Tab-separated table of C-alpha atoms in Angstrom:
chain	number	residue	atom	x	y	z
A	1	UNK	CA	36.591	-5.115	-7.702
A	2	UNK	CA	39.530	-7.452	-7.105
A	3	UNK	CA	42.656	-6.204	-5.318
A	4	UNK	CA	45.591	-7.602	-7.272
A	5	UNK	CA	48.291	-5.302	-5.912
A	6	UNK	CA	49.539	-4.721	-2.393
A	7	UNK	CA	48.597	-1.377	-0.868
A	8	UNK	CA	48.866	0.363	2.485
A	9	UNK	CA	45.199	1.405	2.489
A	10	UNK	CA	42.179	-0.311	0.912
A	11	UNK	CA	38.810	1.433	0.600
A	12	UNK	CA	35.779	-0.806	0.041
A	13	UNK	CA	32.476	0.886	-0.865
A	14	UNK	CA	29.786	-1.697	-0.122
A	15	UNK	CA	26.267	-2.599	-1.215
A	16	UNK	CA	23.474	-4.310	0.709
A	17	UNK	CA	20.695	-4.697	-1.861
A	18	UNK	CA	20.986	-8.522	-1.696
A	19	UNK	CA	22.678	-11.087	0.524
A	20	UNK	CA	24.801	-12.014	-2.487
A	21	UNK	CA	26.038	-8.417	-2.677
A	22	UNK	CA	27.010	-8.530	1.002
A	23	UNK	CA	28.811	-11.835	0.477
A	24	UNK	CA	30.826	-10.334	-2.377
A	25	UNK	CA	31.711	-7.358	-0.182
A	26	UNK	CA	32.937	-9.681	2.574
A	27	UNK	CA	35.047	-11.605	0.056
A	28	UNK	CA	36.627	-8.406	-1.278
A	29	UNK	CA	37.508	-7.266	2.251
A	30	UNK	CA	39.080	-10.637	3.036
A	31	UNK	CA	41.000	-10.565	-0.239
A	32	UNK	CA	42.442	-7.151	0.630
A	33	UNK	CA	43.444	-8.426	4.059
A	34	UNK	CA	45.194	-11.454	2.510
A	35	UNK	CA	47.010	-9.199	0.069
A	36	UNK	CA	48.500	-7.145	2.898
A	37	UNK	CA	47.622	-8.152	6.486
A	38	UNK	CA	49.218	-4.933	7.752
A	39	UNK	CA	47.101	-2.642	5.565
A	40	UNK	CA	44.401	-0.260	6.742
A	41	UNK	CA	40.989	-1.383	5.411
A	42	UNK	CA	38.219	1.215	5.373
A	43	UNK	CA	34.712	-0.083	4.685
A	44	UNK	CA	31.957	2.333	3.779
A	45	UNK	CA	28.558	2.411	2.081
A	46	UNK	CA	25.280	0.566	2.577
A	47	UNK	CA	26.547	-2.669	4.175
A	48	UNK	CA	28.597	-0.592	6.611
A	49	UNK	CA	25.497	1.462	7.414
A	50	UNK	CA	23.087	-1.458	7.784
A	51	UNK	CA	25.272	-3.759	9.898
A	52	UNK	CA	28.342	-1.920	11.155
A	53	UNK	CA	29.011	-4.440	13.916
A	54	UNK	CA	29.143	-7.348	11.454
A	55	UNK	CA	31.564	-5.398	9.258
A	56	UNK	CA	33.803	-4.590	12.218
A	57	UNK	CA	34.138	-8.310	12.960
A	58	UNK	CA	35.625	-9.063	9.525
A	59	UNK	CA	39.379	-9.610	9.939
A	60	UNK	CA	41.458	-6.648	8.793
A	61	UNK	CA	38.782	-3.954	8.962
A	62	UNK	CA	40.168	-0.854	10.695
A	63	UNK	CA	37.457	1.720	10.049
A	64	UNK	CA	33.728	1.568	9.210
A	65	UNK	CA	31.932	4.561	7.696
A	66	UNK	CA	28.191	4.544	6.994
A	67	UNK	CA	26.591	6.639	4.288
A	68	UNK	CA	26.163	9.591	6.619
A	69	UNK	CA	29.841	9.632	7.611
A	70	UNK	CA	31.761	8.380	4.579
A	71	UNK	CA	32.240	11.945	3.365
A	72	UNK	CA	34.721	12.219	6.243
A	73	UNK	CA	36.953	10.138	3.981
A	74	UNK	CA	36.002	11.641	0.630
A	75	UNK	CA	33.505	14.153	-0.657
A	76	UNK	CA	30.398	12.160	-1.518
A	77	UNK	CA	27.268	14.120	-0.617
A	78	UNK	CA	24.207	14.456	-2.840
A	79	UNK	CA	25.394	17.957	-3.662
A	80	UNK	CA	27.679	17.023	-6.503
A	81	UNK	CA	29.609	13.932	-5.431
A	82	UNK	CA	31.535	12.611	-8.439
A	83	UNK	CA	33.827	9.781	-9.390
A	84	UNK	CA	35.630	8.926	-12.580
A	85	UNK	CA	37.310	5.854	-14.007
A	86	UNK	CA	38.414	7.672	-17.143
A	87	UNK	CA	39.255	11.301	-17.829
A	88	UNK	CA	36.499	11.385	-20.451
A	89	UNK	CA	33.585	10.184	-18.309
A	90	UNK	CA	32.333	11.162	-14.840
A	91	UNK	CA	29.665	9.646	-12.582
A	92	UNK	CA	27.712	12.448	-10.912
A	93	UNK	CA	25.541	11.632	-7.893
A	94	UNK	CA	22.515	13.917	-7.943
A	95	UNK	CA	20.253	12.105	-5.454
A	96	UNK	CA	20.396	9.712	-2.511
A	97	UNK	CA	17.963	7.651	-0.466
A	98	UNK	CA	14.614	6.129	-1.400
A	99	UNK	CA	11.003	6.337	-0.214
A	100	UNK	CA	9.715	3.266	-2.053
A	101	UNK	CA	10.295	0.418	0.432
A	102	UNK	CA	10.060	-2.433	-2.070
A	103	UNK	CA	9.596	-5.654	-0.118
A	104	UNK	CA	12.954	-7.158	-1.125
A	105	UNK	CA	15.127	-4.099	-0.555
A	106	UNK	CA	17.079	-2.874	2.489
A	107	UNK	CA	18.376	0.307	0.865
A	108	UNK	CA	15.777	2.728	2.371
A	109	UNK	CA	16.819	1.555	5.838
A	110	UNK	CA	20.520	1.927	5.025
A	111	UNK	CA	20.436	5.191	3.050
A	112	UNK	CA	17.371	6.959	4.411
A	113	UNK	CA	14.643	8.894	2.629
A	114	UNK	CA	14.993	10.446	-0.809
A	115	UNK	CA	16.898	13.727	-0.858
A	116	UNK	CA	18.836	15.907	-3.261
A	117	UNK	CA	20.390	19.300	-3.581
A	118	UNK	CA	18.556	22.091	-5.390
A	119	UNK	CA	18.770	22.519	-9.148
A	120	UNK	CA	20.899	25.629	-8.667
A	121	UNK	CA	23.394	23.772	-6.462
A	122	UNK	CA	23.471	20.773	-8.794
A	123	UNK	CA	24.100	22.910	-11.863
A	124	UNK	CA	26.944	24.636	-10.025
A	125	UNK	CA	28.549	21.241	-9.392
A	126	UNK	CA	27.985	20.252	-13.036
A	127	UNK	CA	29.820	23.361	-14.219
A	128	UNK	CA	32.796	22.282	-12.099
A	129	UNK	CA	32.713	18.926	-13.910
A	130	UNK	CA	32.671	20.737	-17.251
A	131	UNK	CA	35.709	22.756	-16.174
A	132	UNK	CA	37.567	19.500	-15.423
A	133	UNK	CA	37.393	18.538	-19.087
A	134	UNK	CA	35.148	15.460	-18.868
A	135	UNK	CA	32.889	15.290	-21.912
A	136	UNK	CA	30.374	12.682	-20.671
A	137	UNK	CA	28.448	12.692	-17.387
A	138	UNK	CA	26.437	9.774	-15.992
A	139	UNK	CA	23.726	10.925	-13.582
A	140	UNK	CA	23.498	8.539	-10.635
A	141	UNK	CA	21.412	8.113	-7.518
A	142	UNK	CA	19.363	5.577	-5.599
A	143	UNK	CA	16.097	6.795	-7.149
A	144	UNK	CA	17.086	9.538	-9.565
A	145	UNK	CA	13.567	10.303	-10.783
A	146	UNK	CA	12.636	11.663	-7.344
A	147	UNK	CA	15.246	14.416	-7.647
A	148	UNK	CA	14.059	17.774	-6.323
A	149	UNK	CA	10.880	16.644	-4.630
A	150	UNK	CA	11.714	18.218	-1.282
A	151	UNK	CA	12.419	21.529	-3.037
A	152	UNK	CA	9.295	21.598	-5.194
A	153	UNK	CA	11.514	21.020	-8.242
A	154	UNK	CA	11.524	18.222	-10.807
A	155	UNK	CA	13.966	15.857	-12.454
A	156	UNK	CA	12.884	17.139	-15.867
A	157	UNK	CA	13.712	20.711	-14.885
A	158	UNK	CA	17.164	19.528	-13.819
A	159	UNK	CA	17.689	17.825	-17.185
A	160	UNK	CA	16.744	21.020	-18.984
A	161	UNK	CA	19.272	22.965	-16.937
A	162	UNK	CA	22.054	20.444	-17.428
A	163	UNK	CA	21.486	20.495	-21.193
A	164	UNK	CA	22.523	24.160	-21.311
A	165	UNK	CA	25.951	23.709	-19.690
A	166	UNK	CA	28.811	24.375	-22.087
A	167	UNK	CA	31.584	21.797	-22.237
A	168	UNK	CA	29.583	18.690	-21.346
A	169	UNK	CA	28.710	16.988	-24.606
A	170	UNK	CA	26.904	13.893	-23.371
A	171	UNK	CA	24.680	12.849	-20.468
A	172	UNK	CA	23.395	9.410	-19.529
A	173	UNK	CA	20.748	8.676	-16.900
A	174	UNK	CA	22.103	5.716	-14.949
A	175	UNK	CA	18.679	4.411	-13.901
A	176	UNK	CA	15.114	5.680	-13.609
A	177	UNK	CA	11.983	3.960	-12.326
A	178	UNK	CA	9.384	3.327	-15.069
A	179	UNK	CA	6.639	5.132	-13.152
A	180	UNK	CA	8.871	8.221	-12.969
A	181	UNK	CA	9.940	8.117	-16.624
A	182	UNK	CA	7.364	10.503	-18.034
A	183	UNK	CA	6.603	11.053	-21.710
A	184	UNK	CA	7.990	14.561	-21.228
A	185	UNK	CA	11.367	13.173	-20.091
A	186	UNK	CA	11.452	10.738	-23.003
A	187	UNK	CA	10.565	13.416	-25.550
A	188	UNK	CA	13.055	15.863	-24.031
A	189	UNK	CA	15.826	13.260	-24.272
A	190	UNK	CA	14.963	12.595	-27.920
A	191	UNK	CA	15.341	16.262	-28.871
A	192	UNK	CA	17.921	17.520	-26.385
A	193	UNK	CA	21.409	18.730	-27.212
A	194	UNK	CA	23.363	16.305	-25.029
A	195	UNK	CA	21.184	13.568	-23.503
A	196	UNK	CA	21.844	10.224	-25.126
A	197	UNK	CA	19.471	7.507	-26.421
A	198	UNK	CA	20.357	5.119	-23.610
A	199	UNK	CA	17.975	4.156	-20.809
A	200	UNK	CA	18.315	1.878	-17.797
A	201	UNK	CA	14.804	1.110	-16.570
A	202	UNK	CA	14.380	-1.365	-13.699
A	203	UNK	CA	11.803	-4.063	-14.393
A	204	UNK	CA	12.559	-6.560	-11.573
A	205	UNK	CA	9.764	-8.927	-12.648
A	206	UNK	CA	7.839	-9.490	-15.871
A	207	UNK	CA	4.803	-10.772	-13.978
A	208	UNK	CA	2.107	-8.541	-12.493
A	209	UNK	CA	1.621	-10.998	-9.624
A	210	UNK	CA	5.289	-10.868	-8.649
A	211	UNK	CA	5.469	-7.096	-9.144
A	212	UNK	CA	2.577	-6.788	-6.709
A	213	UNK	CA	4.388	-8.958	-4.155
A	214	UNK	CA	7.439	-6.736	-4.574
A	215	UNK	CA	5.327	-3.595	-4.007
A	216	UNK	CA	6.618	-2.095	-7.238
A	217	UNK	CA	4.736	1.009	-8.387
A	218	UNK	CA	3.870	-0.093	-11.925
A	219	UNK	CA	2.632	-3.102	-13.854
A	220	UNK	CA	3.794	-4.769	-17.040
A	221	UNK	CA	1.377	-2.724	-19.168
A	222	UNK	CA	2.906	0.555	-17.991
A	223	UNK	CA	6.412	-0.794	-18.501
A	224	UNK	CA	5.617	-1.808	-22.082
A	225	UNK	CA	4.107	1.612	-22.769
A	226	UNK	CA	7.311	3.360	-21.667
A	227	UNK	CA	9.520	1.233	-23.920
A	228	UNK	CA	7.215	1.663	-26.879
A	229	UNK	CA	7.340	5.419	-26.394
A	230	UNK	CA	11.143	5.380	-26.335
A	231	UNK	CA	11.471	3.317	-29.502
A	232	UNK	CA	8.874	5.492	-31.230
A	233	UNK	CA	10.924	8.669	-30.806
A	234	UNK	CA	14.423	7.058	-30.594
A	235	UNK	CA	14.420	3.904	-32.759
A	236	UNK	CA	18.113	3.184	-32.098
A	237	UNK	CA	17.971	3.667	-28.321
A	238	UNK	CA	19.693	1.167	-26.059
A	239	UNK	CA	17.365	0.024	-23.263
A	240	UNK	CA	18.638	-1.983	-20.300
A	241	UNK	CA	16.538	-3.534	-17.553
A	242	UNK	CA	17.181	-4.896	-14.058
A	243	UNK	CA	15.485	-8.247	-13.453
A	244	UNK	CA	15.395	-10.268	-10.233
A	245	UNK	CA	15.249	-14.052	-10.519
A	246	UNK	CA	13.580	-16.338	-8.008
A	247	UNK	CA	11.591	-13.863	-5.936
A	248	UNK	CA	8.796	-15.268	-3.762
A	249	UNK	CA	5.857	-16.327	-5.903
A	250	UNK	CA	7.933	-16.809	-9.062
A	251	UNK	CA	6.551	-20.271	-9.828
A	252	UNK	CA	7.354	-21.931	-13.133
A	253	UNK	CA	4.092	-20.546	-14.481
A	254	UNK	CA	4.982	-17.028	-13.414
A	255	UNK	CA	8.543	-17.379	-14.700
A	256	UNK	CA	7.212	-18.408	-18.102
A	257	UNK	CA	5.310	-15.103	-18.118
A	258	UNK	CA	8.525	-13.279	-17.211
A	259	UNK	CA	10.446	-14.801	-20.114
A	260	UNK	CA	7.648	-14.202	-22.601
A	261	UNK	CA	7.169	-10.609	-21.493
A	262	UNK	CA	10.851	-9.704	-21.676
A	263	UNK	CA	11.240	-11.466	-25.014
A	264	UNK	CA	8.421	-9.334	-26.430
A	265	UNK	CA	10.064	-6.039	-25.430
A	266	UNK	CA	12.664	-3.920	-27.285
A	267	UNK	CA	15.188	-4.492	-24.482
A	268	UNK	CA	18.879	-4.423	-25.424
A	269	UNK	CA	20.288	-6.331	-22.443
A	270	UNK	CA	19.510	-7.287	-18.838
A	271	UNK	CA	21.135	-6.895	-15.446
A	272	UNK	CA	20.106	-10.117	-13.709
A	273	UNK	CA	20.107	-10.547	-9.915
A	274	UNK	CA	19.264	-13.650	-7.926
A	275	UNK	CA	16.840	-12.996	-5.076
A	276	UNK	CA	18.162	-13.495	-1.566
A	277	UNK	CA	16.446	-12.831	1.771
A	278	UNK	CA	17.353	-9.531	3.424
A	279	UNK	CA	16.958	-9.226	7.225
A	280	UNK	CA	14.267	-6.732	8.161
A	281	UNK	CA	12.535	-6.653	4.767
A	282	UNK	CA	8.850	-7.383	4.236
A	283	UNK	CA	9.641	-10.151	1.738
A	284	UNK	CA	10.568	-12.446	4.629
A	285	UNK	CA	6.873	-12.649	5.530
A	286	UNK	CA	5.754	-13.649	2.049
A	287	UNK	CA	5.004	-17.266	1.199
A	288	UNK	CA	5.804	-19.336	-1.881
A	289	UNK	CA	9.551	-19.385	-1.308
A	290	UNK	CA	11.446	-20.516	-4.397
A	291	UNK	CA	14.134	-23.182	-3.790
A	292	UNK	CA	17.635	-21.798	-4.267
A	293	UNK	CA	18.566	-24.221	-7.111
A	294	UNK	CA	15.504	-23.025	-9.042
A	295	UNK	CA	16.456	-19.394	-8.397
A	296	UNK	CA	19.843	-20.102	-9.953
A	297	UNK	CA	18.219	-21.881	-12.888
A	298	UNK	CA	15.962	-18.893	-13.515
A	299	UNK	CA	18.993	-16.606	-13.317
A	300	UNK	CA	20.829	-18.657	-15.936
A	301	UNK	CA	17.847	-18.616	-18.292
A	302	UNK	CA	17.486	-14.854	-17.938
A	303	UNK	CA	21.173	-14.412	-18.724
A	304	UNK	CA	20.684	-16.502	-21.861
A	305	UNK	CA	17.764	-14.285	-22.845
A	306	UNK	CA	19.878	-11.191	-22.199
A	307	UNK	CA	22.552	-12.494	-24.566
A	308	UNK	CA	19.914	-13.127	-27.205
A	309	UNK	CA	18.441	-9.643	-26.831
A	310	UNK	CA	21.876	-8.032	-26.951
A	311	UNK	CA	22.768	-9.905	-30.132
A	312	UNK	CA	19.557	-8.671	-31.755
A	313	UNK	CA	20.311	-5.097	-30.704
A	314	UNK	CA	23.891	-5.241	-31.997
A	315	UNK	CA	22.702	-6.718	-35.305
A	316	UNK	CA	20.229	-3.839	-35.686
A	317	UNK	CA	23.109	-1.340	-35.442
A	318	UNK	CA	25.550	-2.924	-37.895
A	319	UNK	CA	26.352	-0.581	-40.754
A	320	UNK	CA	25.019	2.489	-38.954
A	321	UNK	CA	27.163	5.523	-38.212
A	322	UNK	CA	27.201	6.518	-34.528
A	323	UNK	CA	29.128	9.152	-32.538
A	324	UNK	CA	31.843	7.636	-30.309
A	325	UNK	CA	33.613	9.287	-27.370
A	326	UNK	CA	37.144	7.849	-27.257
A	327	UNK	CA	38.817	7.029	-23.935
A	328	UNK	CA	42.451	7.504	-22.962
A	329	UNK	CA	43.377	3.913	-22.034
A	330	UNK	CA	45.702	2.102	-24.454
A	331	UNK	CA	44.595	-1.545	-24.833
A	332	UNK	CA	47.596	-3.153	-26.538
A	333	UNK	CA	47.720	-0.519	-29.244
A	334	UNK	CA	43.944	-0.072	-29.441
A	335	UNK	CA	41.611	2.528	-27.932
A	336	UNK	CA	37.987	2.097	-26.968
A	337	UNK	CA	34.920	4.274	-26.679
A	338	UNK	CA	31.148	4.186	-26.364
A	339	UNK	CA	28.636	5.098	-29.024
A	340	UNK	CA	25.786	7.333	-27.956
A	341	UNK	CA	23.565	4.232	-27.705
A	342	UNK	CA	26.061	2.297	-25.594
A	343	UNK	CA	27.937	0.049	-27.966
A	344	UNK	CA	31.626	-0.255	-27.159
A	345	UNK	CA	33.856	0.174	-30.205
A	346	UNK	CA	37.598	-0.058	-30.720
A	347	UNK	CA	40.149	1.360	-33.163
A	348	UNK	CA	43.944	1.779	-33.391
A	349	UNK	CA	45.179	4.042	-30.624
A	350	UNK	CA	45.485	7.701	-31.600
A	351	UNK	CA	46.281	10.104	-28.732
A	352	UNK	CA	44.818	13.036	-30.672
A	353	UNK	CA	41.379	11.416	-30.469
A	354	UNK	CA	41.312	10.989	-26.687
A	355	UNK	CA	38.269	12.731	-25.169
A	356	UNK	CA	36.924	13.625	-28.584
A	357	UNK	CA	33.919	12.375	-30.529
A	358	UNK	CA	34.107	10.935	-34.020
A	359	UNK	CA	31.494	9.346	-36.262
A	360	UNK	CA	32.125	5.627	-36.703
A	361	UNK	CA	30.358	2.889	-38.643
A	362	UNK	CA	29.413	-0.010	-36.361
A	363	UNK	CA	30.765	-3.303	-37.727
A	364	UNK	CA	31.628	-6.784	-36.554
A	365	UNK	CA	35.293	-5.757	-36.768
A	366	UNK	CA	35.182	-2.866	-34.285
A	367	UNK	CA	32.682	-4.036	-31.652
A	368	UNK	CA	33.887	-4.877	-28.140
A	369	UNK	CA	31.249	-7.317	-26.920
A	370	UNK	CA	31.425	-6.621	-23.180
A	371	UNK	CA	28.273	-4.701	-22.190
A	372	UNK	CA	29.708	-3.358	-18.943
């Protein structure tokens, strides 16, 4: 996020999943320092955890908090940490850490092993969210599908419990690994009271060879099976995928497989990341390095494919009536909200509709094209 206004204190929550992410974090910190050289700058999160000394050397930084200590600044444990950018919608962290150790990723080293609170504790925190008035909750975590493992509980059991909480009308699952997205979870979502037809399922590579190099826990056949199951029971579901461009071994032949595979899937849009080496990760030992200009070319082509897929998805929804939760922000006399299947719509501002759900026909006249 850019800092456009001067402040006395800046808080930067960082990421370390790629070198590009770290570079962006550094740039944001420097921007805050330029905005007000006298300000206090607190840096927290994964970058701060993985390389605290490097963060401390950035001009302007006054305090560094890793993931284990950032709750000293604000409540952010796995037992119900929340944040909200709008009074209608809350992000609810239900899990932290990861046990997967994919070859490109530094997150397990920065955030530790997978852990979560119990279902009982998590439902207690969810009831507090309901009491705050937020109608939509986005479940977040590093690897959400592993929720409850240390307690002998399951992610599906949590979903069932959350679905019974009065006051919360909508839930989204921010991301879930394809190997953890069971048919039972898909079918539950399709028939639940409040869980929405919107899935974010990391793919990372549409090539079995590259997936193997990444040490991902699925192949393209399993991934296709999951998406086919979703569209079978929820034909209008929005399905997003993370894809990494230019990972080791992604030759032109392999990249052609990636494009063809993604193009054949009912994906609604992509989150595209360019691969960058991470110190301490196993990927550094892999051969077949892809030149950086080719990585960027692959990224651009994936973004083009994402735009194509999103246009197809939007076209499939035109003329259909979908429930929209309206937000409070006034955009030059217009208000905005998300359909259940993640299409952003707009209409003339009406304060009586804030934080309420109405049925709206999707049309070219009321669509806001930004996916994020």
